[in-house]
Amino acid sequence: MAELNTILFSAADNLRSKMDASEYKNYLLGLIFYKYLSDRLLEKVVEIADESPEENDTVEKQTQLYVALLADEEVKNDLIETLVDTLGYDIEPTYLFNVLTDQAKQNTFQLNDLNKAFIDLSTKYDQFNGLFDDVDLTSKKLGSDAQQRNITITEVIKKLNPINLLGHDGDVIGDAYEFLISQFASEAGKKAGEFYTPHEVSVMMARIAAMGQEEKKLFSVYDPTMGSGSLMLNIRNYINHPENVKYHGQELNTTTYNLAKMNLILHEVDKEDIRLSNGDTLNKDWPTDEPYTFDSVLMNPPYSAKWSSDDTFLDDSRFNRYGRLAPKTKADFAFLLHGLYHLKDSGTMAIVLPHGVLFRGAAEGAIRKKLLEDGSIDAVIGMPSNLFFGTSIPTTVIILKKNRTTRDVLFIDASKEFIKGKNQNKFSDDHINKIVKTYKNRESIEKYSYVATFEEIRENDFNLNIPRYVDAFEVEVHVDMALLGSTIKGIRQEKAELESNLYEMISSLKYNEENDEWIKGALEVFNYES
C-alpha cells in the first residue's frame, strides 16, 4: 500500500501542473488498469504453458516465453483461444505494458502504440468498450504537440511500471482512488463523495448486509449508485461462497461507470457475473427484467441531489405505495425507495444518507412514517462528521429489511468514536466491530445505542433524529467554586513566598562590576511585579 501511494504521488507530479486531479486520476487509473491486464496475461501464459513460475519470475522472462509460444504455429491458436476463454482477452506482445516501458526507458516509445493497444482491446472485446475513453492521449493538456504529449506519458509509464499489481493485497483501484482523493482533496475532493465510499464504512455496511446470509450458495448484490464499485465488491469478503456472487450496478457518470468495470475486472470477477448499466437510476428504473430483486442492496447516493419528482412517478411501482414523492431538490428518499424496491424479501439493505432524512417533514415525513409503519427501517446508525471525501457533514447509515416481525428500530450513535485525521476522520477496526456487534446483538448501551419501540417513535411524530433516542450528552462535572478559590489563593501565596526568597537571595549575592547591570535588572523585575 505504501509502495502504491509513493509511486502514484510521483507519477501524479508529471500531470499535476497540466490538469486538475479529477482529470489526471483518469490517466493514472486507466494506465494502472492496462498494466494489470498486461501483467495478468503474462502470468496466465506461464500457467497455460505449464512452465515453472520460479523460472519465469520476471515480466521479461514471461514475455520471452509468450513470444516463443506465439512463434510456434501449432501452439499459437490454442494459446490465444485459451487466454480468451480464461481471461476474456489477449494482448499482442508489442503492446504489453512492460514492452512499452522498455521503449520509454530507451526513448523510443511512441504514443500511437499505446493508443493502438487501447483500440485493439476495446474493439475486439465488449467488456473493454469505452473503458479507455477518458485516457485521452490526444489531449493538448498533456502537451502542446505530439512530441510533448509523448514525453509526458513516457514519464508516467516509467514511474507506474514498478507497481506489483498482482501482489497488491486489497482493492487496487479503490486504494489508488482513495489515495488520489485524499492526497489532492482540494482539487479532486470536490465531488469525490459521489464516487467512492471510504473503505472502513464500506466494510461496516457489507458486514451488516451479509449478516444471516453467509451460507447462501448463490448471492446477488445490487448498487444502483455504484461509483467505483468498491462498495458491492466488499460483500464477498463476508459470505462463505464468494465465487458465486452476481454483481449488479448502475452509474450515471460514464467515467465512474468505467471505473467500476475496471474494478470488477481487476478483482477477477467473471464477465458472466457482471451486469452493469450506465444510466439514470431514478428517471428510468433498472433492472426491470429478471433478476430485479437482490440479496443485498448497498448504496451511497449523491446527497440531496435534484431529480424531476414528476407526478407520473406516483404510478411507478417503486414509489406508488408511499403516496408522496421525494422533493425535487432532495432525492434522498427516492434513492432509498428505489433500493428497497429491488431488495429481496429475505435481504438486507444499507444506504448512506444525510441526517435530514431522519427528521425533515412534509413529503419526506410522510414517506418516513409509511416506512416505519411497514417495519422496513431496521436500524439507524449515526456516523462521524468529515468521514466522506468532499463533504464534512455527518451522515447516517440506514439499514432496511422487508417482512420484519417487529417495528422497533435500533439506534446507534457512532458519531463520537473515530480516529481524527488531518483531512478525513476514520473508523478503526475496533469502531467497526463495536457497531457490527451492537447491531447483531440489538442491544441498548448507555450513551451509544437504544432499541426504540414503534410506540416511542410514534410519540415522537415519527422523527428519527438520533439524540431523541440515544442520550450521548455528557454531564458536566460539578465544580466546587469555594475549593477552587481556596486553591488559587494558596498558589498565589506560595508564589509570593518563592519570589520573596529569590529576591533576598539575589540581593545578598556578591558580584563583580561586570554583573552589575544584570543584578539591577533582576531586582527591578521583582520590584515591578510587586
PDB file of N, CA and C in Angstrom, residues 109-163:
ATOM      1  N   PHE A 109       9.697   5.092 -27.232  1.00  0.00           N
ATOM      2  CA  PHE A 109       8.254   4.908 -27.065  1.00  0.00           C
ATOM      3  C   PHE A 109       7.469   5.828 -27.988  1.00  0.00           C
ATOM      4  N   GLN A 110       6.417   5.248 -28.596  1.00  0.00           N
ATOM      5  CA  GLN A 110       5.533   6.028 -29.450  1.00  0.00           C
ATOM      6  C   GLN A 110       4.114   5.978 -28.882  1.00  0.00           C
ATOM      7  N   LEU A 111       3.555   7.144 -28.629  1.00  0.00           N
ATOM      8  CA  LEU A 111       2.222   7.248 -28.030  1.00  0.00           C
ATOM      9  C   LEU A 111       1.179   6.511 -28.852  1.00  0.00           C
ATOM     10  N   ASN A 112       1.390   6.471 -30.140  1.00  0.00           N
ATOM     11  CA  ASN A 112       0.439   5.822 -31.034  1.00  0.00           C
ATOM     12  C   ASN A 112       0.322   4.322 -30.748  1.00  0.00           C
ATOM     13  N   ASP A 113       1.408   3.698 -30.282  1.00  0.00           N
ATOM     14  CA  ASP A 113       1.373   2.273 -29.956  1.00  0.00           C
ATOM     15  C   ASP A 113       0.436   2.010 -28.773  1.00  0.00           C
ATOM     16  N   LEU A 114       0.490   2.881 -27.761  1.00  0.00           N
ATOM     17  CA  LEU A 114      -0.400   2.742 -26.609  1.00  0.00           C
ATOM     18  C   LEU A 114      -1.845   2.963 -27.036  1.00  0.00           C
ATOM     19  N   ASN A 115      -2.044   3.925 -27.916  1.00  0.00           N
ATOM     20  CA  ASN A 115      -3.395   4.195 -28.415  1.00  0.00           C
ATOM     21  C   ASN A 115      -3.933   2.997 -29.189  1.00  0.00           C
ATOM     22  N   LYS A 116      -3.079   2.373 -30.009  1.00  0.00           N
ATOM     23  CA  LYS A 116      -3.481   1.172 -30.759  1.00  0.00           C
ATOM     24  C   LYS A 116      -3.830   0.033 -29.805  1.00  0.00           C
ATOM     25  N   ALA A 117      -3.082  -0.068 -28.716  1.00  0.00           N
ATOM     26  CA  ALA A 117      -3.337  -1.121 -27.731  1.00  0.00           C
ATOM     27  C   ALA A 117      -4.725  -0.947 -27.117  1.00  0.00           C
ATOM     28  N   PHE A 118      -5.073   0.303 -26.796  1.00  0.00           N
ATOM     29  CA  PHE A 118      -6.402   0.592 -26.225  1.00  0.00           C
ATOM     30  C   PHE A 118      -7.504   0.271 -27.236  1.00  0.00           C
ATOM     31  N   ILE A 119      -7.288   0.699 -28.478  1.00  0.00           N
ATOM     32  CA  ILE A 119      -8.288   0.477 -29.534  1.00  0.00           C
ATOM     33  C   ILE A 119      -8.461  -1.019 -29.789  1.00  0.00           C
ATOM     34  N   ASP A 120      -7.357  -1.740 -29.786  1.00  0.00           N
ATOM     35  CA  ASP A 120      -7.373  -3.184 -30.044  1.00  0.00           C
ATOM     36  C   ASP A 120      -8.242  -3.908 -29.008  1.00  0.00           C
ATOM     37  N   LEU A 121      -8.021  -3.599 -27.748  1.00  0.00           N
ATOM     38  CA  LEU A 121      -8.807  -4.231 -26.682  1.00  0.00           C
ATOM     39  C   LEU A 121     -10.280  -3.840 -26.772  1.00  0.00           C
ATOM     40  N   SER A 122     -10.521  -2.555 -26.983  1.00  0.00           N
ATOM     41  CA  SER A 122     -11.896  -2.038 -26.983  1.00  0.00           C
ATOM     42  C   SER A 122     -12.736  -2.560 -28.138  1.00  0.00           C
ATOM     43  N   THR A 123     -12.101  -2.788 -29.277  1.00  0.00           N
ATOM     44  CA  THR A 123     -12.863  -3.239 -30.452  1.00  0.00           C
ATOM     45  C   THR A 123     -13.031  -4.757 -30.483  1.00  0.00           C
ATOM     46  N   LYS A 124     -12.052  -5.484 -29.961  1.00  0.00           N
ATOM     47  CA  LYS A 124     -12.114  -6.948 -30.003  1.00  0.00           C
ATOM     48  C   LYS A 124     -12.983  -7.541 -28.900  1.00  0.00           C
ATOM     49  N   TYR A 125     -13.042  -6.851 -27.746  1.00  0.00           N
ATOM     50  CA  TYR A 125     -13.725  -7.431 -26.587  1.00  0.00           C
ATOM     51  C   TYR A 125     -14.700  -6.424 -25.957  1.00  0.00           C
ATOM     52  N   ASP A 126     -15.979  -6.829 -25.924  1.00  0.00           N
ATOM     53  CA  ASP A 126     -17.053  -5.929 -25.482  1.00  0.00           C
ATOM     54  C   ASP A 126     -16.828  -5.353 -24.089  1.00  0.00           C
ATOM     55  N   GLN A 127     -16.258  -6.167 -23.176  1.00  0.00           N
ATOM     56  CA  GLN A 127     -16.129  -5.699 -21.794  1.00  0.00           C
ATOM     57  C   GLN A 127     -15.187  -4.506 -21.648  1.00  0.00           C
ATOM     58  N   PHE A 128     -14.372  -4.247 -22.681  1.00  0.00           N
ATOM     59  CA  PHE A 128     -13.447  -3.115 -22.621  1.00  0.00           C
ATOM     60  C   PHE A 128     -13.940  -1.919 -23.436  1.00  0.00           C
ATOM     61  N   ASN A 129     -15.101  -2.058 -24.024  1.00  0.00           N
ATOM     62  CA  ASN A 129     -15.634  -0.988 -24.866  1.00  0.00           C
ATOM     63  C   ASN A 129     -15.832   0.298 -24.053  1.00  0.00           C
ATOM     64  N   GLY A 130     -15.137   1.352 -24.446  1.00  0.00           N
ATOM     65  CA  GLY A 130     -15.267   2.656 -23.779  1.00  0.00           C
ATOM     66  C   GLY A 130     -14.430   2.826 -22.528  1.00  0.00           C
ATOM     67  N   LEU A 131     -13.774   1.756 -22.055  1.00  0.00           N
ATOM     68  CA  LEU A 131     -13.058   1.844 -20.779  1.00  0.00           C
ATOM     69  C   LEU A 131     -11.878   2.812 -20.810  1.00  0.00           C
ATOM     70  N   PHE A 132     -11.287   3.005 -21.985  1.00  0.00           N
ATOM     71  CA  PHE A 132     -10.102   3.866 -22.060  1.00  0.00           C
ATOM     72  C   PHE A 132     -10.412   5.227 -22.685  1.00  0.00           C
ATOM     73  N   ASP A 133     -11.697   5.529 -22.822  1.00  0.00           N
ATOM     74  CA  ASP A 133     -12.081   6.799 -23.456  1.00  0.00           C
ATOM     75  C   ASP A 133     -11.553   8.020 -22.699  1.00  0.00           C
ATOM     76  N   ASP A 134     -11.462   7.895 -21.371  1.00  0.00           N
ATOM     77  CA  ASP A 134     -11.017   9.039 -20.561  1.00  0.00           C
ATOM     78  C   ASP A 134      -9.498   9.177 -20.501  1.00  0.00           C
ATOM     79  N   VAL A 135      -8.793   8.192 -21.053  1.00  0.00           N
ATOM     80  CA  VAL A 135      -7.331   8.315 -21.171  1.00  0.00           C
ATOM     81  C   VAL A 135      -7.074   8.927 -22.547  1.00  0.00           C
ATOM     82  N   ASP A 136      -7.354  10.204 -22.671  1.00  0.00           N
ATOM     83  CA  ASP A 136      -7.281  10.899 -23.965  1.00  0.00           C
ATOM     84  C   ASP A 136      -5.830  11.245 -24.281  1.00  0.00           C
ATOM     85  N   LEU A 137      -5.227  10.410 -25.112  1.00  0.00           N
ATOM     86  CA  LEU A 137      -3.814  10.582 -25.428  1.00  0.00           C
ATOM     87  C   LEU A 137      -3.575  11.696 -26.438  1.00  0.00           C
ATOM     88  N   THR A 138      -4.643  12.284 -26.978  1.00  0.00           N
ATOM     89  CA  THR A 138      -4.501  13.399 -27.923  1.00  0.00           C
ATOM     90  C   THR A 138      -4.765  14.745 -27.251  1.00  0.00           C
ATOM     91  N   SER A 139      -5.064  14.721 -25.956  1.00  0.00           N
ATOM     92  CA  SER A 139      -5.397  15.962 -25.243  1.00  0.00           C
ATOM     93  C   SER A 139      -4.200  16.916 -25.220  1.00  0.00           C
ATOM     94  N   LYS A 140      -4.458  18.178 -25.525  1.00  0.00           N
ATOM     95  CA  LYS A 140      -3.396  19.181 -25.513  1.00  0.00           C
ATOM     96  C   LYS A 140      -2.950  19.515 -24.095  1.00  0.00           C
ATOM     97  N   LYS A 141      -3.723  19.046 -23.105  1.00  0.00           N
ATOM     98  CA  LYS A 141      -3.303  19.259 -21.717  1.00  0.00           C
ATOM     99  C   LYS A 141      -2.062  18.426 -21.393  1.00  0.00           C
ATOM    100  N   LEU A 142      -1.847  17.358 -22.150  1.00  0.00           N
ATOM    101  CA  LEU A 142      -0.641  16.542 -21.964  1.00  0.00           C
ATOM    102  C   LEU A 142       0.587  17.210 -22.580  1.00  0.00           C
ATOM    103  N   GLY A 143       0.352  18.120 -23.509  1.00  0.00           N
ATOM    104  CA  GLY A 143       1.446  18.800 -24.202  1.00  0.00           C
ATOM    105  C   GLY A 143       0.913  19.499 -25.432  1.00  0.00           C
ATOM    106  N   SER A 144       1.565  20.550 -25.827  1.00  0.00           N
ATOM    107  CA  SER A 144       1.064  21.366 -26.949  1.00  0.00           C
ATOM    108  C   SER A 144       1.180  20.668 -28.298  1.00  0.00           C
ATOM    109  N   ASP A 145       2.117  19.698 -28.404  1.00  0.00           N
ATOM    110  CA  ASP A 145       2.258  18.968 -29.661  1.00  0.00           C
ATOM    111  C   ASP A 145       2.476  17.484 -29.353  1.00  0.00           C
ATOM    112  N   ALA A 146       2.516  16.670 -30.411  1.00  0.00           N
ATOM    113  CA  ALA A 146       2.626  15.211 -30.250  1.00  0.00           C
ATOM    114  C   ALA A 146       3.881  14.811 -29.482  1.00  0.00           C
ATOM    115  N   GLN A 147       4.980  15.519 -29.733  1.00  0.00           N
ATOM    116  CA  GLN A 147       6.234  15.187 -29.063  1.00  0.00           C
ATOM    117  C   GLN A 147       6.137  15.427 -27.558  1.00  0.00           C
ATOM    118  N   GLN A 148       5.554  16.558 -27.174  1.00  0.00           N
ATOM    119  CA  GLN A 148       5.413  16.869 -25.739  1.00  0.00           C
ATOM    120  C   GLN A 148       4.468  15.880 -25.056  1.00  0.00           C
ATOM    121  N   ARG A 149       3.393  15.512 -25.742  1.00  0.00           N
ATOM    122  CA  ARG A 149       2.457  14.530 -25.184  1.00  0.00           C
ATOM    123  C   ARG A 149       3.156  13.183 -25.004  1.00  0.00           C
ATOM    124  N   ASN A 150       3.985  12.851 -25.977  1.00  0.00           N
ATOM    125  CA  ASN A 150       4.746  11.600 -25.920  1.00  0.00           C
ATOM    126  C   ASN A 150       5.670  11.581 -24.698  1.00  0.00           C
ATOM    127  N   ILE A 151       6.328  12.706 -24.439  1.00  0.00           N
ATOM    128  CA  ILE A 151       7.256  12.823 -23.306  1.00  0.00           C
ATOM    129  C   ILE A 151       6.507  12.685 -21.985  1.00  0.00           C
ATOM    130  N   THR A 152       5.349  13.338 -21.892  1.00  0.00           N
ATOM    131  CA  THR A 152       4.563  13.293 -20.654  1.00  0.00           C
ATOM    132  C   THR A 152       4.171  11.865 -20.304  1.00  0.00           C
ATOM    133  N   ILE A 153       3.573  11.149 -21.257  1.00  0.00           N
ATOM    134  CA  ILE A 153       3.119   9.775 -20.996  1.00  0.00           C
ATOM    135  C   ILE A 153       4.304   8.833 -20.793  1.00  0.00           C
ATOM    136  N   THR A 154       5.410   9.103 -21.488  1.00  0.00           N
ATOM    137  CA  THR A 154       6.622   8.297 -21.293  1.00  0.00           C
ATOM    138  C   THR A 154       7.038   8.315 -19.823  1.00  0.00           C
ATOM    139  N   GLU A 155       7.063   9.498 -19.231  1.00  0.00           N
ATOM    140  CA  GLU A 155       7.472   9.638 -17.828  1.00  0.00           C
ATOM    141  C   GLU A 155       6.486   8.952 -16.882  1.00  0.00           C
ATOM    142  N   VAL A 156       5.203   9.084 -17.165  1.00  0.00           N
ATOM    143  CA  VAL A 156       4.175   8.471 -16.317  1.00  0.00           C
ATOM    144  C   VAL A 156       4.295   6.943 -16.360  1.00  0.00           C
ATOM    145  N   ILE A 157       4.459   6.384 -17.554  1.00  0.00           N
ATOM    146  CA  ILE A 157       4.581   4.931 -17.724  1.00  0.00           C
ATOM    147  C   ILE A 157       5.798   4.400 -16.960  1.00  0.00           C
ATOM    148  N   LYS A 158       6.923   5.088 -17.074  1.00  0.00           N
ATOM    149  CA  LYS A 158       8.143   4.641 -16.386  1.00  0.00           C
ATOM    150  C   LYS A 158       7.940   4.616 -14.872  1.00  0.00           C
ATOM    151  N   LYS A 159       7.212   5.591 -14.370  1.00  0.00           N
ATOM    152  CA  LYS A 159       7.006   5.668 -12.918  1.00  0.00           C
ATOM    153  C   LYS A 159       5.996   4.630 -12.415  1.00  0.00           C
ATOM    154  N   LEU A 160       4.994   4.303 -13.242  1.00  0.00           N
ATOM    155  CA  LEU A 160       3.980   3.329 -12.818  1.00  0.00           C
ATOM    156  C   LEU A 160       4.462   1.887 -12.937  1.00  0.00           C
ATOM    157  N   ASN A 161       5.459   1.660 -13.768  1.00  0.00           N
ATOM    158  CA  ASN A 161       5.887   0.289 -14.061  1.00  0.00           C
ATOM    159  C   ASN A 161       6.265  -0.555 -12.831  1.00  0.00           C
ATOM    160  N   PRO A 162       6.910   0.007 -11.785  1.00  0.00           N
ATOM    161  CA  PRO A 162       7.320  -0.842 -10.644  1.00  0.00           C
ATOM    162  C   PRO A 162       6.170  -1.376  -9.782  1.00  0.00           C
ATOM    163  N   ILE A 163       4.952  -0.871  -9.947  1.00  0.00           N
ATOM    164  CA  ILE A 163       3.846  -1.329  -9.094  1.00  0.00           C
ATOM    165  C   ILE A 163       3.590  -2.818  -9.310  1.00  0.00           C
TER     166      ILE A 163
END
